[in-house]
Structures are given as C-alpha cells and as structure tokens.
Short mmCIF file of C-alpha atoms and ligand atoms in Angstrom, two decimals:
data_model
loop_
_atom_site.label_atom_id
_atom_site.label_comp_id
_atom_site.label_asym_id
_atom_site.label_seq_id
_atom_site.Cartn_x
_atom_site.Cartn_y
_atom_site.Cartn_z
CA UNK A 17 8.90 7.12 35.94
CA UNK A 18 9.69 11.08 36.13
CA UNK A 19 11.85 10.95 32.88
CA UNK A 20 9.16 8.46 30.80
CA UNK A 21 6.98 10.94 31.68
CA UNK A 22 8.57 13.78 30.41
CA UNK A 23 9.75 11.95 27.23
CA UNK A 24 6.17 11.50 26.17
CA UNK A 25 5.71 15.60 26.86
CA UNK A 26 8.85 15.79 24.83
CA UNK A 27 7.90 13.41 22.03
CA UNK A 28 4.05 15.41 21.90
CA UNK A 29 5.90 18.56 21.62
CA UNK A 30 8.15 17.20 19.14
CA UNK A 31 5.23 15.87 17.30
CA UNK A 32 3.13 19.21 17.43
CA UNK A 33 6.15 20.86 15.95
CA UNK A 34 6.69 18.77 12.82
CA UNK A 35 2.72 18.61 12.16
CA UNK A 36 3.12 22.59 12.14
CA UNK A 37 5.83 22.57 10.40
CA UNK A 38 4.59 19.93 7.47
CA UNK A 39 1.30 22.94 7.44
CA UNK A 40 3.17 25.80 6.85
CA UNK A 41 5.20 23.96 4.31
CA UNK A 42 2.08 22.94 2.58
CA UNK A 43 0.76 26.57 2.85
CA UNK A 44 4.42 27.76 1.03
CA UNK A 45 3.94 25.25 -1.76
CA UNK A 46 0.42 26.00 -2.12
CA UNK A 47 -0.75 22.49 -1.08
CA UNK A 48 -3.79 23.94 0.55
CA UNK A 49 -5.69 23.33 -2.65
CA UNK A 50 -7.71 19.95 -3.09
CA UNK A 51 -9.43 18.97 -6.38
CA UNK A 52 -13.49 19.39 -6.33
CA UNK A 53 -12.81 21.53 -3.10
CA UNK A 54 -16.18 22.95 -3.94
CA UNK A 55 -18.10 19.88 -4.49
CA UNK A 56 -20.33 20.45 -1.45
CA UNK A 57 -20.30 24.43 -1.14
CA UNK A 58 -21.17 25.24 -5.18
CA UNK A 59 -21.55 21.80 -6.86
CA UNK A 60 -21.83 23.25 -10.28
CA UNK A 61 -18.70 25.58 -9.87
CA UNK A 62 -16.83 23.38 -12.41
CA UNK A 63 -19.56 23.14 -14.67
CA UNK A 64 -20.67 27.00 -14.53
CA UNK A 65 -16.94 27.85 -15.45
CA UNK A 66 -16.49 25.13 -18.58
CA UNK A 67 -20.03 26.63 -20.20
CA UNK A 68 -19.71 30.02 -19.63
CA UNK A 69 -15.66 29.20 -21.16
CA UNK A 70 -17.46 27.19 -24.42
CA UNK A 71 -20.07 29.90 -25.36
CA UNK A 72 -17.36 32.36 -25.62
CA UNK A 73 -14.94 30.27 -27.43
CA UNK A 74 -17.39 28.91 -29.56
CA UNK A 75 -17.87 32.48 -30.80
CA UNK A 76 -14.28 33.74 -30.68
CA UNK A 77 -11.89 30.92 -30.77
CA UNK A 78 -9.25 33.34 -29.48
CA UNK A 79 -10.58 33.57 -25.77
CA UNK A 80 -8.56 30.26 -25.59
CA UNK A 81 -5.13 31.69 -26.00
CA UNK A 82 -6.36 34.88 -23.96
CA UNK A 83 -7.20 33.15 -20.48
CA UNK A 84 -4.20 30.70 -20.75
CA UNK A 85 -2.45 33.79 -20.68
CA UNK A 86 -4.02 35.38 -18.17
CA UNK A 87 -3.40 32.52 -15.59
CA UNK A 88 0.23 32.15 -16.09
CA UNK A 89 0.50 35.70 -15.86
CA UNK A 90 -1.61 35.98 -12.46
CA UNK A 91 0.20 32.83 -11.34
CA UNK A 92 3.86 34.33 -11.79
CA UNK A 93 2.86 37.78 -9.69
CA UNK A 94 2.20 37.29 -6.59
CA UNK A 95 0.89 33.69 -7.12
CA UNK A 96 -2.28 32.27 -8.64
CA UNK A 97 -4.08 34.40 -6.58
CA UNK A 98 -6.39 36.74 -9.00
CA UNK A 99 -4.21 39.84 -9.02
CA UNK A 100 -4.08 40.42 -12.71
CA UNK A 101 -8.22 40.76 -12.63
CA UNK A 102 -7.84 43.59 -10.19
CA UNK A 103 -8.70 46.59 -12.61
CA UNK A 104 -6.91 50.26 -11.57
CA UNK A 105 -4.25 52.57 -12.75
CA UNK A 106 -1.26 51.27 -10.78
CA UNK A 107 -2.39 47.57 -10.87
CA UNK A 108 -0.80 44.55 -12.66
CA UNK A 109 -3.78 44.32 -15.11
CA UNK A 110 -2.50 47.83 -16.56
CA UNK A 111 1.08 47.56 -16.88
CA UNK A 112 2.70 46.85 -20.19
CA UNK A 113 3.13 43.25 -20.40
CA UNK A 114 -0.48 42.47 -19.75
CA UNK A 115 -1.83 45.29 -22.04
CA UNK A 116 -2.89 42.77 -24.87
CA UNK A 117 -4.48 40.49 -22.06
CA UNK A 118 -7.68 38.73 -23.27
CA UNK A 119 -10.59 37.49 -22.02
CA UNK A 120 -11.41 39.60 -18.62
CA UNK A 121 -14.92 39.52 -19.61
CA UNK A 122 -15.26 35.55 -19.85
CA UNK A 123 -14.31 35.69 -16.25
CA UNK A 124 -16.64 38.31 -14.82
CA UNK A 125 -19.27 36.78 -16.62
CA UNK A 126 -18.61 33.38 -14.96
CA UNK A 127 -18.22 34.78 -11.82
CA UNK A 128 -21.66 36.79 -11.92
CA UNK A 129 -23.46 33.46 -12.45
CA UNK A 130 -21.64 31.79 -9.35
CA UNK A 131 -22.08 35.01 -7.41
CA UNK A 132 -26.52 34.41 -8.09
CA UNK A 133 -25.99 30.91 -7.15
CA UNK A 134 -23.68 30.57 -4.52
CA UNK A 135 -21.93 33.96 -2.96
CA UNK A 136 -19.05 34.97 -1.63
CA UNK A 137 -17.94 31.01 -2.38
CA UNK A 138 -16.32 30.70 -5.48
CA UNK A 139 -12.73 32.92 -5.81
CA UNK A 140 -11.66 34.64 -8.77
CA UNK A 141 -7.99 33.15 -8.72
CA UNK A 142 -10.17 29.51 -9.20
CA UNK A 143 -12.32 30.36 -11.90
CA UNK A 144 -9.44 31.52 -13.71
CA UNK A 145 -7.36 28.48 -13.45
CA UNK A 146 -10.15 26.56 -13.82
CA UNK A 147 -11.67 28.57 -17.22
CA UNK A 148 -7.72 28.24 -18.05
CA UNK A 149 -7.89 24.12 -18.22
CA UNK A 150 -11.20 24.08 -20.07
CA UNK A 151 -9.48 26.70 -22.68
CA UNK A 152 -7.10 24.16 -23.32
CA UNK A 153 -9.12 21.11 -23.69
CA UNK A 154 -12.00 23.33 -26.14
CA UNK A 155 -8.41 24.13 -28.28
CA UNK A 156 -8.04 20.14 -28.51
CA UNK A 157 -5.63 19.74 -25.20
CA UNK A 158 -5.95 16.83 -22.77
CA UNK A 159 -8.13 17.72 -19.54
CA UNK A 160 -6.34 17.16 -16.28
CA UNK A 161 -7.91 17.85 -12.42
CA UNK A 162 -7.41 21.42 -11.09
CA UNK A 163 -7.01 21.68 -7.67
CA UNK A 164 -9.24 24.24 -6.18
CA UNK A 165 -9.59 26.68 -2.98
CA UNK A 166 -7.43 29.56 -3.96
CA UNK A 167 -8.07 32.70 -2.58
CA UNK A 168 -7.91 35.87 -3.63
CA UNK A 169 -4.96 38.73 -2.97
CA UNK A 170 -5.88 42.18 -1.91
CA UNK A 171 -3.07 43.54 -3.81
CA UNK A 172 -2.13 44.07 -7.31
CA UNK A 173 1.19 46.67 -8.03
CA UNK A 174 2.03 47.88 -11.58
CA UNK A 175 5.37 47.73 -11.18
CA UNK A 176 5.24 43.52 -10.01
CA UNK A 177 4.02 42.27 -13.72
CA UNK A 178 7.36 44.02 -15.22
CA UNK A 179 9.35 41.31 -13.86
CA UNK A 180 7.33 38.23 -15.99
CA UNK A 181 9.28 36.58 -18.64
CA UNK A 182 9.79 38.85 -21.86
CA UNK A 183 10.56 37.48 -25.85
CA UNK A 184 13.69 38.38 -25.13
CA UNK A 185 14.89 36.46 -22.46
CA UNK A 186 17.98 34.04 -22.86
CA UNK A 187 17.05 30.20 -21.67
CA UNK A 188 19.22 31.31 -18.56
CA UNK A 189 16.56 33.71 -17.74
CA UNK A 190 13.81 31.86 -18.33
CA UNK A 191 15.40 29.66 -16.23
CA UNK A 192 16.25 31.55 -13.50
CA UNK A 193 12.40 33.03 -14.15
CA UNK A 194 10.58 29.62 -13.45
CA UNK A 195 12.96 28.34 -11.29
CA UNK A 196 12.36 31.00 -8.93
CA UNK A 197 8.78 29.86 -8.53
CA UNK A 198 9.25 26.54 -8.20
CA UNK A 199 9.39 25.11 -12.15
CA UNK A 200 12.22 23.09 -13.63
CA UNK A 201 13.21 23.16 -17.12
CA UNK A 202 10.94 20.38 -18.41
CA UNK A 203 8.01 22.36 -16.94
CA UNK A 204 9.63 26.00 -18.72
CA UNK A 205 9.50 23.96 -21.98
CA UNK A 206 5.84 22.65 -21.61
CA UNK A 207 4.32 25.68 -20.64
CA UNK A 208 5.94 27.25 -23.39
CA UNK A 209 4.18 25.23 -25.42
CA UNK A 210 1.03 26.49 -24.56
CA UNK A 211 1.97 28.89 -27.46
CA UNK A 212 0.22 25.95 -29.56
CA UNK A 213 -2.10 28.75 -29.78
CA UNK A 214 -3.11 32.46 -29.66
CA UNK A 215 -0.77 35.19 -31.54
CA UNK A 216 1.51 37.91 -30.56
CA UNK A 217 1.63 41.46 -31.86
CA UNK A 218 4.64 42.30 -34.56
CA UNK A 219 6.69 44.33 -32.05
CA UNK A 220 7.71 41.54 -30.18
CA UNK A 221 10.00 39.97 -33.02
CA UNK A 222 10.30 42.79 -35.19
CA UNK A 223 13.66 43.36 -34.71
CA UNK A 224 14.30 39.25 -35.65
CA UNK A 225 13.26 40.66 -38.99
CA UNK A 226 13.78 44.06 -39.79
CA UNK A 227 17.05 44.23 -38.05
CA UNK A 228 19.61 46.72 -39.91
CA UNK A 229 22.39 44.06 -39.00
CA UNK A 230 20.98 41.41 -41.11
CA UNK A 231 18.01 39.40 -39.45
CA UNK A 232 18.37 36.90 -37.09
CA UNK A 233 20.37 33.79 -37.78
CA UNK A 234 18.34 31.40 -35.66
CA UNK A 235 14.87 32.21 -38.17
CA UNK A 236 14.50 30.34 -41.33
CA UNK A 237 15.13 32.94 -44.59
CA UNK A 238 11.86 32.03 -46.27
CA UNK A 239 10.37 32.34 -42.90
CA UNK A 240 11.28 35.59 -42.52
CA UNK A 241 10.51 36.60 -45.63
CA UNK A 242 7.03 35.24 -44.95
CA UNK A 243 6.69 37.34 -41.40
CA UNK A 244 7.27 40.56 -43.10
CA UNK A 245 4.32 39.77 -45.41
CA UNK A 246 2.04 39.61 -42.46
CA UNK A 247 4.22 42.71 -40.30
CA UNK A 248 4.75 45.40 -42.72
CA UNK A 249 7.39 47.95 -40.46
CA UNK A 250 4.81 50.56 -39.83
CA UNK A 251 2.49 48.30 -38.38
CA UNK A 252 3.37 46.84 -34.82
CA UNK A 253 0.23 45.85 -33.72
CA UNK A 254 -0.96 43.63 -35.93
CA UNK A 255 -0.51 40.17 -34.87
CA UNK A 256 0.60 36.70 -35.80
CA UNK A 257 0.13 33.26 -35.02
CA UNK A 258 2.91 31.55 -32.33
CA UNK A 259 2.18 28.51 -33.86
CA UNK A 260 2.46 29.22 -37.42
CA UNK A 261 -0.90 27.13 -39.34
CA UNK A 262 -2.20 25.52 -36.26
CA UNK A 263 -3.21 28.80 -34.27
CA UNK A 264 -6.10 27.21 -32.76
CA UNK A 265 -5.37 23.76 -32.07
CA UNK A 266 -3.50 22.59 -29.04
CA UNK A 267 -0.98 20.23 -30.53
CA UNK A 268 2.34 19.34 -30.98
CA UNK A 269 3.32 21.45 -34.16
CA UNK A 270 4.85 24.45 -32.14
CA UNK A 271 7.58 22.17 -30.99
CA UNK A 272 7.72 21.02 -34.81
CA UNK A 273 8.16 24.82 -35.59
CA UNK A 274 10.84 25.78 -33.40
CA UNK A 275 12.73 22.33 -35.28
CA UNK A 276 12.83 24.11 -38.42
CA UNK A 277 13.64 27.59 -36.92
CA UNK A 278 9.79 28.78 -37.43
CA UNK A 279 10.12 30.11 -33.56
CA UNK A 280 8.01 33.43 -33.55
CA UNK A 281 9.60 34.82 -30.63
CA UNK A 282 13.41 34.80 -29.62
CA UNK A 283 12.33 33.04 -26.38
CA UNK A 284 10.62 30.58 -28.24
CA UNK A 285 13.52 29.76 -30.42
CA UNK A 286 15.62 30.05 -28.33
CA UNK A 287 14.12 26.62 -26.44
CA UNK A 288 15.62 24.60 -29.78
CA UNK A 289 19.12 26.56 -30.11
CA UNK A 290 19.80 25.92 -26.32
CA UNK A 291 21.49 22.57 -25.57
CA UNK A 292 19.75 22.09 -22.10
CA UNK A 293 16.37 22.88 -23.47
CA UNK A 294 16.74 21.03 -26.86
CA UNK A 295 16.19 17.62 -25.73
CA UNK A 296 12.83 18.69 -24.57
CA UNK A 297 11.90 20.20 -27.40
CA UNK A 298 12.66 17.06 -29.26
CA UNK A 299 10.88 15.36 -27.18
CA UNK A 300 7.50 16.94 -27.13
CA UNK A 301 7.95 17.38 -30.79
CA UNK A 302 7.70 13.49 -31.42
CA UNK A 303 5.90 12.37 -28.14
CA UNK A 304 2.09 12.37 -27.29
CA UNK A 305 3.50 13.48 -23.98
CA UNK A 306 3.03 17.02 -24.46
CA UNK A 307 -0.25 16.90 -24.06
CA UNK A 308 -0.24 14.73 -21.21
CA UNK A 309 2.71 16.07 -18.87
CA UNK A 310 0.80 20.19 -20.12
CA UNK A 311 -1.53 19.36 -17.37
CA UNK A 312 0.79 17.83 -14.56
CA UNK A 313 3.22 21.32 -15.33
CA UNK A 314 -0.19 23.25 -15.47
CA UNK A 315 -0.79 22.29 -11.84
CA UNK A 316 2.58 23.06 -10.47
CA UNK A 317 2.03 26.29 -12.27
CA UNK A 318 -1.18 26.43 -10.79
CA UNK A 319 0.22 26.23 -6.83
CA UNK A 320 2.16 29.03 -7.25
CA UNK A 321 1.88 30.90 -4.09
CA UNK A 322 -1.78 29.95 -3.54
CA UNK A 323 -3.33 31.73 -0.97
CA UNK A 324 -5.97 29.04 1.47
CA UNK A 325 -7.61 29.54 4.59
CA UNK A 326 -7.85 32.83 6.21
CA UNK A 327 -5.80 34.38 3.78
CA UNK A 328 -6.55 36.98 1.22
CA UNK A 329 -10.35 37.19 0.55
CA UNK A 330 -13.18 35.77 -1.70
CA UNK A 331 -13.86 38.94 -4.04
CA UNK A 332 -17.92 39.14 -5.14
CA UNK A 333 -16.38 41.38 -8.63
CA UNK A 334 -12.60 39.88 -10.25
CA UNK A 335 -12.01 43.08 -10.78
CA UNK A 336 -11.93 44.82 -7.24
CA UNK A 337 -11.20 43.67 -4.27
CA UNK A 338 -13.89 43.95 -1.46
C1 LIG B 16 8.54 31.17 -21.25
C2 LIG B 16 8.34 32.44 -21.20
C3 LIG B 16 7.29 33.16 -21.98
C4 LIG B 16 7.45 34.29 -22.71
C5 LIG B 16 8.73 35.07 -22.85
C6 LIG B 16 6.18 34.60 -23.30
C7 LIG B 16 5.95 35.71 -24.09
C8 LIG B 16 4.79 35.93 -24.79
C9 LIG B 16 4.55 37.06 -25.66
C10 LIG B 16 5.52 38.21 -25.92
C11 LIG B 16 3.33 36.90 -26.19
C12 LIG B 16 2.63 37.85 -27.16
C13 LIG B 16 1.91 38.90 -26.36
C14 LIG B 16 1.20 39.95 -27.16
O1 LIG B 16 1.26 39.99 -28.39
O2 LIG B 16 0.59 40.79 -26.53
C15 LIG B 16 2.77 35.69 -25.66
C16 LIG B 16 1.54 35.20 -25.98
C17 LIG B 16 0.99 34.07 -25.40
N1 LIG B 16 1.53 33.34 -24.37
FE1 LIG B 16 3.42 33.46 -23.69
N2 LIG B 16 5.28 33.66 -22.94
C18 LIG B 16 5.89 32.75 -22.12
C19 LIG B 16 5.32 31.69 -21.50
C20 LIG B 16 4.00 31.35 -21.59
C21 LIG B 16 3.33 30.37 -20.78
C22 LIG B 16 3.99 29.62 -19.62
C23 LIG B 16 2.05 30.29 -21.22
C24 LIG B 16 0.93 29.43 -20.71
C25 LIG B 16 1.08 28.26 -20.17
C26 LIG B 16 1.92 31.22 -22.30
C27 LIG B 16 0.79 31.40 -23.07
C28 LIG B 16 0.67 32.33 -24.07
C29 LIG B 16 -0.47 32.37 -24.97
C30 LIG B 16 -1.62 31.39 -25.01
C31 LIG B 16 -0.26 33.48 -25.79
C32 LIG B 16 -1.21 34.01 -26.88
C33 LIG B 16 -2.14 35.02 -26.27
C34 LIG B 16 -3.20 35.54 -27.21
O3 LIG B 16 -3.33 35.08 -28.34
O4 LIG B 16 -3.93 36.45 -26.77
N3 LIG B 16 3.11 31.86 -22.49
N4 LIG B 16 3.67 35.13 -24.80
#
C-alpha cells in the first residue's frame, strides 16, 4: 500500500518534470507563438499591418524587398525579437550590414495606428514578421499563417549584426550560419530566394567584376559585361537588381538566374556551383514549390529565438525600448 502510494508521488513528479521540460523546450524553439494570437486582444492587428504594408508598396514597390530584409536580419540577432528597430549609436540598426535597411518607417507607422487602437498589445518583433509575409504576397508570393505573440528584446548591440551572413560567404558558411539557428540547407536555399526581389549596392560584387585577376569564373562574360554598364568603378552605391528583369516579382526566375551563372552575389552563386546546394536550386528553379515551401521556411525563420510570456517587453515606439 506504502510503495503504490509513493509510486503515484513518483509518477506525478515524474510527470510535472517532463510537462516542464516539453515548456521550456517549446520556449527554446520559439513554440510560444500561435497563429491569430491576437484575435481577441486587437482583432484588426493583421489587417492594420497588411494596409498600412499595401499603401506603401503601392507607392514604392521597393518597401517589399526592404522589410523582408529587415525580418531575417532581426530574426538572425538575437531572434525575431525587434532588435534591429531599436534606433541608437551602438545598436544593430546602425552597424554596417544593416546600413541600407529599408522600410523602418512602414513599421512605425503601423505600429502608431495599433498603439491608438489597442496599446501596449501589439509587439514590434510581430508587426514586422507579419508586414514581412504581406511584402511577399503584394510582390506576387504565396501567403502562409504567421504565428504571432513575439515579444520584444530590450537589447540591441552593434557589434551582434556583424556576425549575419555576408556575399561572401562559402555554402559551408552559410551553412554553418543557418544551421546554427535552427535552418537546414533546403531552408538556406529558399530564403535565399527571397532575393526574387529588391537590389544590392555595387560594392558587394564589385570585385566579381572589376577584379585585376580576371573576373570571376562562376559569372557569365556577357553578364559581366552587362553589370559594369549599370556599376561604373567609381560608383559603389548605386544598386542593382538580385534578380536580374524580375526585381519586383516574387517568382522563380532567381533560381533560373543562378542556372545560367546570372548570380549577383558570390553567395548567391555560389548556391548553383555547390554540389549540396545544387539540387535545390534545380529544384525550385522548375517547381511551383518555391513559392509554397518560402512560407513553411519563413516560419521556421520566423521562431528564431522568439521571446513569449514574461519575457522581453511590448515596446509603445519600434524604435526604443520602454
Ligand atoms: C543566405 C545568406 C544571405 C546573404 C549573404 C545575403 C546578402 C545580401 C546582400 C549583400 C544584400 C544587398 C544589401 C545592400 O545592397 O545593402 C541583400 C539584399 C537582400 N536580401 Fe539578402 N542575403 C542572404 C539571405 C537573405 C534572406 C534569408 C532573405 C529573406 C528571406 C534575404 C532578403 C534580401 C532582400 C529582399 C534583399 C534586397 C533588399 C532591398 O532591395 O532593399 N536575404 N542580401
């Protein structure tokens, strides 16, 4: 009697044990998120995002390319969780390889109108993966559910955003990059594909084209010659399309692109020359499943160290913490 007692203490222990153990696992993986997590605290959060996203696309097409950015680039530091909005001198949002971000002001905006109609509810790190999806599916992408109830850091640090993948990573490091928060190859090549669209300033492939030892042997010749038309030496800044004549359309011609050694940067082309990442390439390149498997990767993306709960805060500006 004494020892069937104290199994069933034993087993209830047990059993509290793996039920904490299953949450903080969750919490890791950044499974405290649930889709339309605000369906009952700000109804319209979704729909306050997606029109606030539309009028400023519809004016400037290249807010699309600017807030996909901005979320994988939040997502890899520190997690999803708003740290790239946090404006300063030493913060993420002004080191180098967020200098050319885009689209800071579609965010405020949309978080001013949730802040009138329902404060202190809404976080940043949401809106931005939200505004992020409806980016996509303006540029012609596929829609997909984003789970929601982020919260957002307190921190931001300069130095963090200098580890993010650069255009001159090997496929090993890009690897090693995405594996490191959670993202296999498959997903490395689909999100890479969100360079569909937007552009990216001369300087980051110059040296493919001007280089003194003869230019790169993984471009085309005639597409080289065609890049220094549009990047004259002196003139680093000016910028190009990733996905050459289809800048604006979420599709499957940057895939296409890399095929024929039309990769802008070595990163991209790299994805093609690479034996492990090849088939993928090939894949998305002849598939409809780009579009479809962009959102399941954009999710996965999107849990990256996602903070719920009590942790972090719910920031009334995106650009300051409380
Ligand atoms: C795989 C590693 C990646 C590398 C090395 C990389 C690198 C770059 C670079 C150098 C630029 C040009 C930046 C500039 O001119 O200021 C760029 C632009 C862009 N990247 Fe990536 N990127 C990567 C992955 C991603 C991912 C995962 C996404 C989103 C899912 C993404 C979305 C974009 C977009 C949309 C642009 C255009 C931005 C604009 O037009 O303003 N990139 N990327």
């Amino acid at each position: 009697m004494e020892s069937g007692l104290w199994n069933k203490d034993l087993l209830n222990n047990i059993l509290r044990f793996l039920l904490l153990a299953v949450a903080v696992v969750k919490t890791v993986h950044g499974e405290g998120t649930s889709v339309g997590f605000y369906s009952s605290t700000c109804p319209s959060a979704e729909s306050i995002v997606r029109s606030t996203v539309e009028s400023y696309v519809s004016s400037d097409p290249t807010f699309a390319a600017g807030i996909l950015r901005m979320h994988f680039h939040d997502c890899f530091v520190r997690g999803c969780d708003a740290s790239v909005l946090i404006a300063g001198s030493d913060t993420e949002r002004s080191a180098g390889p967020n200098r050319n971000l885009r689209g800071f002001e579609v965010i405020d905006d949309a978080k001013a109108k949730l802040e009138a109609l329902c404060p202190s509810v809404v976080s940043c790190a949401d809106i931005l993966s939200l505004a992020a999806r409806d980016s996509v599916v303006l540029s012609g992408g596929l829609s997909w559910q984003v789970p929601t109830g982020r919260r957002d850091g307190k921190i931001s640090i300069g130095s963090e955003a200098l580890t993010l993948p650069g255009p001159n990573d090997t496929v090993a490091v890009q690897k090693t990059k995405f594996s490191d928060k959670g993202l296999n190859t498959q997903d490395l090549v689909i999100l890479a594909g969100g360079h569909t669209i937007g552009t990216a300033a001369c300087q980051f492939f110059s040296d493919r084209i001007y280089s003194p030892n003869g230019t790169d042997p993984s471009i085309d010749p005639s597409f080289v010659s065609f890049l220094r038309t549009i990047c004259p030496q002196d003139q680093p800044t000016k910028r190009v399309a990733l996905d050459t004549g289809s800048q604006f359309i979420f599709d499957t011609s940057y895939f296409e692109n890399l095929k024929r050694s039309h990769g802008i940067l070595r990163s991209d082309q790299a994805l093609w020359t690479d034996a492990s990442t090849r088939p993928f390439v090939l894949k998305y390149s002849i598939t409809g499943l780009f579009k479809v498997e962009f959102g399941k990767s954009m999710v996965k993306m999107g849990n990256i160290g996602v903070k719920t709960g009590s942790d972090g805060e719910i920031r009334t500006k995106c650009s300051a913490v409380n």
